[in-house]
Coordinates of C-alpha atoms in Angstrom, one line a residue:
M1 CA -139.6 55.1 106.0
G2 CA -141.8 52.2 105.0
R3 CA -138.9 49.8 105.7
L4 CA -138.9 50.8 109.4
S5 CA -141.1 49.0 112.0
F6 CA -144.0 50.8 113.5
V7 CA -141.9 51.7 116.6
D8 CA -139.0 52.9 114.6
R9 CA -141.1 55.0 112.2
F10 CA -142.7 57.1 115.0
L11 CA -139.7 57.1 117.4
P12 CA -139.9 60.9 118.0
V13 CA -143.5 60.5 119.0
W14 CA -142.7 57.6 121.4
I15 CA -139.9 59.6 122.9
L16 CA -142.2 62.6 123.5
A17 CA -144.8 60.2 125.0
A18 CA -142.2 58.6 127.2
M19 CA -141.1 62.0 128.4
G20 CA -144.7 62.9 129.2
L21 CA -145.3 59.7 131.0
G22 CA -142.2 60.2 133.0
L23 CA -143.1 63.7 133.9
G24 CA -146.6 62.6 135.0
L25 CA -145.2 59.8 137.2
G26 CA -142.6 62.1 138.7
R27 CA -145.2 64.7 139.6
G28 CA -148.0 62.3 140.6
V29 CA -146.2 59.6 142.6
P30 CA -144.8 60.8 145.9
G31 CA -141.5 59.2 146.9
L32 CA -140.7 57.9 143.5
N33 CA -137.2 59.4 143.5
R34 CA -136.3 57.5 146.7
A35 CA -137.8 54.2 145.5
L36 CA -136.0 54.3 142.2
D37 CA -132.7 55.2 143.7
S38 CA -132.9 52.9 146.7
V39 CA -131.2 49.9 145.1
Q40 CA -127.9 50.7 143.4
V41 CA -125.6 48.4 141.4
T42 CA -122.8 51.0 141.2
S43 CA -122.2 54.1 143.2
G44 CA -124.8 56.6 142.0
T45 CA -126.6 54.3 139.5
S46 CA -129.9 52.7 140.5
L47 CA -130.9 49.2 139.4
P48 CA -133.8 50.4 137.2
I49 CA -131.5 52.7 135.3
F50 CA -128.8 50.1 135.0
V51 CA -131.2 47.6 133.5
G52 CA -132.6 50.1 131.0
L53 CA -129.2 51.2 129.8
L54 CA -127.8 47.7 129.2
V55 CA -131.0 46.7 127.3
M56 CA -130.4 49.7 125.1
M57 CA -126.8 48.8 124.3
Y58 CA -126.8 45.1 123.8
P59 CA -129.0 44.6 120.7
V60 CA -127.1 47.3 118.8
L61 CA -123.7 45.8 119.6
A62 CA -125.0 42.4 118.6
K63 CA -125.6 43.8 115.1
V64 CA -122.0 44.8 114.4
R65 CA -120.1 42.6 111.9
Y66 CA -116.8 42.5 113.8
G67 CA -115.2 40.3 111.2
Q68 CA -115.4 43.1 108.5
V69 CA -112.8 45.4 109.9
G70 CA -110.1 44.5 107.4
A71 CA -112.2 45.1 104.3
V72 CA -113.0 48.7 105.2
S73 CA -109.7 49.5 106.9
R74 CA -108.1 49.2 103.5
D75 CA -109.8 52.4 102.4
R76 CA -107.4 54.6 104.2
R77 CA -109.0 57.9 103.2
M78 CA -112.3 56.9 104.7
L79 CA -110.9 55.3 107.8
V80 CA -108.6 58.2 108.7
S81 CA -111.3 60.8 107.9
S82 CA -113.8 59.0 110.1
L83 CA -111.4 58.6 113.0
V84 CA -110.4 62.3 112.8
L85 CA -113.9 63.5 112.5
N86 CA -115.1 61.3 115.4
W87 CA -112.3 61.7 117.9
V88 CA -110.8 65.1 117.1
V89 CA -113.4 67.3 115.3
G90 CA -116.6 66.1 116.9
P91 CA -115.6 66.6 120.6
A92 CA -113.9 69.9 119.8
V93 CA -117.0 71.2 118.0
M94 CA -119.3 70.2 120.9
F95 CA -116.8 71.7 123.4
A96 CA -116.8 75.0 121.6
L97 CA -120.6 75.2 121.2
A98 CA -121.2 74.3 124.8
W99 CA -119.0 77.0 126.1
L100 CA -120.3 79.6 123.6
L101 CA -124.0 78.9 124.1
L102 CA -124.1 77.8 127.8
P103 CA -121.4 79.8 129.5
D104 CA -123.6 80.3 132.6
L105 CA -125.0 76.8 132.9
P106 CA -122.0 74.6 133.8
A107 CA -123.9 71.4 134.6
Y108 CA -125.7 71.4 131.2
R109 CA -122.5 72.4 129.5
T110 CA -120.7 69.5 131.0
G111 CA -123.5 67.1 130.0
L112 CA -123.2 68.3 126.4
I113 CA -119.5 67.9 126.3
I114 CA -120.0 64.3 127.5
V115 CA -122.5 63.8 124.7
G116 CA -119.9 65.0 122.2
L117 CA -117.4 62.5 123.5
A118 CA -119.8 59.6 123.1
R119 CA -119.4 58.7 119.4
C120 CA -122.3 57.0 117.6
I121 CA -122.5 53.2 117.8
A122 CA -126.2 52.8 117.8
M123 CA -128.9 54.5 115.8
V124 CA -126.3 55.4 113.0
L125 CA -127.0 51.9 111.6
I126 CA -130.6 52.9 111.0
W127 CA -129.8 56.3 109.5
N128 CA -127.1 54.8 107.3
D129 CA -129.4 52.1 105.9
L130 CA -132.3 54.5 105.2
S131 CA -129.9 56.8 103.3
C132 CA -128.5 53.9 101.3
G133 CA -125.1 54.2 102.8
D134 CA -122.4 51.5 102.8
R135 CA -123.6 48.9 105.3
E136 CA -120.3 47.1 105.8
A137 CA -118.4 50.4 106.2
A138 CA -120.9 51.6 108.8
A139 CA -120.6 48.4 110.8
V140 CA -116.8 48.6 110.8
L141 CA -116.8 52.2 111.9
V142 CA -119.3 51.3 114.7
A143 CA -117.0 48.6 115.8
L144 CA -113.9 50.9 115.8
N145 CA -115.8 53.6 117.7
S146 CA -116.8 51.0 120.3
L147 CA -113.2 50.0 120.9
F148 CA -112.0 53.6 120.9
Q149 CA -114.6 54.6 123.4
I150 CA -113.5 52.0 125.9
L151 CA -109.8 53.1 125.5
M152 CA -110.2 56.8 125.1
F153 CA -113.5 58.1 126.5
S154 CA -112.2 58.7 130.1
V155 CA -108.9 60.3 128.8
L156 CA -110.8 62.6 126.5
G157 CA -113.3 63.4 129.2
W158 CA -110.6 64.5 131.6
F159 CA -108.9 66.6 128.8
Y160 CA -112.1 68.4 127.7
L161 CA -113.6 68.9 131.1
K162 CA -110.5 69.7 133.1
V163 CA -107.3 70.2 131.2
L164 CA -108.4 72.2 128.1
P165 CA -110.6 74.7 130.1
G166 CA -107.6 75.3 132.3
W167 CA -105.3 76.0 129.3
L168 CA -107.9 78.4 127.9
G169 CA -108.4 80.2 131.2
L170 CA -112.1 79.0 131.5
S171 CA -113.5 78.5 135.0
T172 CA -114.3 75.0 136.1
V173 CA -115.1 75.9 139.7
G174 CA -117.4 73.3 141.3
L175 CA -116.6 70.5 138.8
H176 CA -115.5 67.5 140.7
L177 CA -114.4 64.8 138.3
S178 CA -112.7 61.5 138.6
I179 CA -111.1 59.9 135.5
G180 CA -111.3 56.6 137.3
R181 CA -115.0 57.0 137.8
I182 CA -115.6 57.8 134.1
A183 CA -113.5 54.8 133.1
E184 CA -115.4 52.5 135.4
T185 CA -118.7 53.7 134.0
V186 CA -117.6 53.2 130.4
A187 CA -116.3 49.8 131.2
I188 CA -119.6 48.7 132.7
F189 CA -122.1 50.3 130.4
L190 CA -120.1 49.8 127.1
G191 CA -117.7 47.0 127.9
V192 CA -120.3 44.5 129.2
P193 CA -122.8 44.8 126.3
L194 CA -119.9 45.0 123.8
V195 CA -118.5 41.6 125.0
A196 CA -122.0 40.2 125.1
G197 CA -122.8 41.4 121.5
F198 CA -119.5 40.1 120.2
L199 CA -120.0 36.7 121.8
T200 CA -123.6 36.5 120.6
R201 CA -122.6 37.1 117.0
T202 CA -119.6 34.8 117.1
I203 CA -121.5 31.9 118.7
G204 CA -124.7 32.5 116.8
E205 CA -123.0 32.6 113.4
R206 CA -120.9 29.5 114.1
A207 CA -124.0 27.6 115.3
K208 CA -126.6 28.6 112.8
G209 CA -124.9 30.7 110.1
R210 CA -124.9 34.4 109.2
A211 CA -128.2 34.2 107.3
W212 CA -130.1 32.8 110.3
Y213 CA -128.4 35.2 112.7
E214 CA -129.2 38.4 110.7
Q215 CA -132.6 37.4 109.3
R216 CA -134.0 35.5 112.3
L217 CA -132.2 36.4 115.5
L218 CA -131.4 40.1 115.0
P219 CA -135.0 41.1 114.1
R220 CA -136.1 39.7 117.5
L221 CA -133.3 41.4 119.4
G222 CA -133.4 44.8 117.7
P223 CA -136.7 46.2 119.1
F224 CA -135.4 45.8 122.7
A225 CA -132.9 48.6 122.1
L226 CA -135.7 51.0 121.5
Y227 CA -137.8 49.6 124.3
G228 CA -134.9 50.0 126.6
L229 CA -134.4 53.6 125.4
L230 CA -138.1 54.5 126.0
Y231 CA -138.1 52.8 129.4
T232 CA -135.0 54.7 130.4
I233 CA -136.5 58.0 129.3
V234 CA -139.6 57.4 131.4
I235 CA -137.4 56.7 134.4
L236 CA -135.1 59.7 133.8
F237 CA -137.9 62.2 133.2
A238 CA -139.7 60.9 136.3
L239 CA -136.6 61.8 138.3
Q240 CA -136.0 65.1 136.3
G241 CA -139.7 66.2 136.3
H242 CA -139.3 69.0 138.8
T243 CA -136.4 70.6 136.9
I244 CA -138.0 70.3 133.5
T245 CA -141.4 71.7 134.5
T246 CA -139.9 74.6 136.4
H247 CA -137.1 75.4 133.9
P248 CA -138.4 74.7 130.4
G249 CA -136.1 77.5 129.1
D250 CA -133.1 75.5 130.1
V251 CA -134.3 72.6 128.0
A252 CA -134.6 74.9 125.0
R253 CA -131.1 76.2 125.7
I254 CA -129.7 72.7 125.8
A255 CA -131.4 72.0 122.4
L256 CA -129.7 75.0 120.6
P257 CA -126.1 73.8 120.7
L258 CA -127.3 70.3 119.8
L259 CA -129.0 71.5 116.7
A260 CA -125.9 73.5 115.6
Y261 CA -123.7 70.5 116.3
F262 CA -125.7 68.0 114.2
A263 CA -125.8 70.4 111.3
L264 CA -122.1 71.1 111.4
M265 CA -121.1 67.5 111.9
W266 CA -123.3 66.2 109.0
F267 CA -122.8 68.8 106.3
G268 CA -119.0 69.1 106.9
P269 CA -118.2 65.4 106.5
F270 CA -120.6 65.1 103.6
L271 CA -118.7 67.8 101.7
L272 CA -115.4 66.2 102.8
G273 CA -116.6 62.8 101.3
R274 CA -117.4 64.5 98.0
R275 CA -114.0 66.2 98.1
L276 CA -112.3 62.9 98.6
R277 CA -114.4 61.3 95.9
L278 CA -115.5 58.4 98.2
G279 CA -118.7 57.8 96.2
Y280 CA -122.2 58.4 97.5
E281 CA -122.5 55.3 99.8
R282 CA -119.4 55.9 101.7
T283 CA -119.9 59.7 101.8
A284 CA -123.3 59.2 103.4
T285 CA -121.8 56.7 105.9
L286 CA -119.0 59.2 106.7
A287 CA -121.5 61.9 107.4
F288 CA -123.9 60.0 109.6
T289 CA -121.2 58.3 111.6
A290 CA -119.7 61.7 112.3
A291 CA -123.0 63.4 113.2
G292 CA -124.6 60.7 115.4
N293 CA -123.8 60.3 119.1
N294 CA -124.0 57.4 121.5
F295 CA -126.5 59.1 123.8
E296 CA -127.0 55.8 125.7
L297 CA -123.4 55.9 126.9
A298 CA -123.6 59.6 127.5
I299 CA -126.6 59.2 129.7
A300 CA -124.9 56.3 131.6
V301 CA -121.8 58.4 132.2
C302 CA -123.7 61.4 133.3
I303 CA -125.8 59.3 135.7
G304 CA -122.9 57.3 137.0
V305 CA -120.6 60.3 137.6
F306 CA -123.0 63.1 138.5
G307 CA -126.2 61.4 139.7
V308 CA -129.5 60.6 138.2
T309 CA -131.1 64.0 139.0
S310 CA -128.2 66.1 137.9
G311 CA -128.2 68.8 135.2
Q312 CA -125.6 66.7 133.3
A313 CA -128.1 63.8 133.2
L314 CA -130.8 66.1 131.9
A315 CA -128.5 67.3 129.1
G316 CA -127.9 63.7 128.1
V317 CA -131.6 62.9 128.1
V318 CA -132.4 65.9 125.8
G319 CA -129.9 64.4 123.3
P320 CA -132.1 61.7 121.7
L321 CA -135.1 64.1 121.7
I322 CA -133.1 66.4 119.3
E323 CA -131.0 63.8 117.5
V324 CA -133.8 61.6 116.2
P325 CA -135.9 64.1 114.3
V326 CA -132.8 66.0 113.0
L327 CA -131.1 62.9 111.6
V328 CA -134.4 61.6 110.1
S329 CA -134.5 64.9 108.3
L330 CA -130.9 64.6 107.2
V331 CA -131.8 61.2 105.7
Y332 CA -134.1 63.0 103.3
V333 CA -131.3 65.6 102.6
S334 CA -128.9 62.8 101.9
L335 CA -131.2 61.1 99.4
W336 CA -131.9 64.4 97.7
A337 CA -128.1 64.9 97.4
R338 CA -127.8 61.4 96.0
R339 CA -130.2 62.2 93.2
R340 CA -128.6 65.7 92.6
F341 CA -124.9 64.9 92.8
Y342 CA -124.7 61.2 92.2
P343 CA -127.1 60.4 89.4
A344 CA -125.1 57.3 88.3
A345 CA -125.1 55.8 91.8
P346 CA -126.5 52.2 91.5
A347 CA -129.7 51.3 93.3
R348 CA -129.3 49.1 96.4
T349 CA -131.6 46.3 97.4

């Protein structure tokens, strides 16, 4: 933990503080909802939310080493395992947990399913590094997840929210969903920062070299992702203040399937990595990239499709509150497993 910045190290505390500040503003400033929602950049998405979400996404995508895809893609066992875990197992697990644990809360259930579809491209780089995972493999899997989300997020959203419940005889009465709207939101909130991040790395490395880019520029850009997250949480909780303060039990119910999801999606891939004999570094990377979620994108989709004060948006906001402390704890579990099961693993500087 000593390698993290002051903001990173106490991120759960800052998230709680941002939530408290947002609740206070929402309860104490009359007309705040109307003011925040008065200027919209896309249908249903206010300008303050739009700015916060883009600030969250851009620094993370500027970190990705897009030129390393070939090196990791040669490890077919890891590549195939990661793609299956992220795009088949993960969404299916969240779908099952959401329906089992929130059968009577369709808005929150829908929000959690969207969280399950948003595969991790952000904080996983931090968890992977703290656990001494494979940095290059994590960067490549992040890049692949970014591309897959642009191509497949809207299709999988339609399948898990409309098609699969129909096949299983589950009621989706009242769910009005447009695959085009989801695709538009993903293209804006992931496509724009992805292109910006790719161009930043490409131009920066060509102009100044990789050492300057990663040692000088990225440390300056990195904190803005966390600042954007905290700013967005303040705004969202200001808009969700009434629902949260009047229905705290709902927040607890949203947290329960998230806790189960993170446990299943970390321990399962870690055991799979051991079974495949990937070695500690790539096993840890496989586990964290499967367990983490891109809650920034999930929040953006929930807001863009269902509205900033919707139950779906609240479910998205609860995501980082649960994910951050759980995955920090799993970093310690991973390091314990390294000492216990991989005593010959070389130290990494």
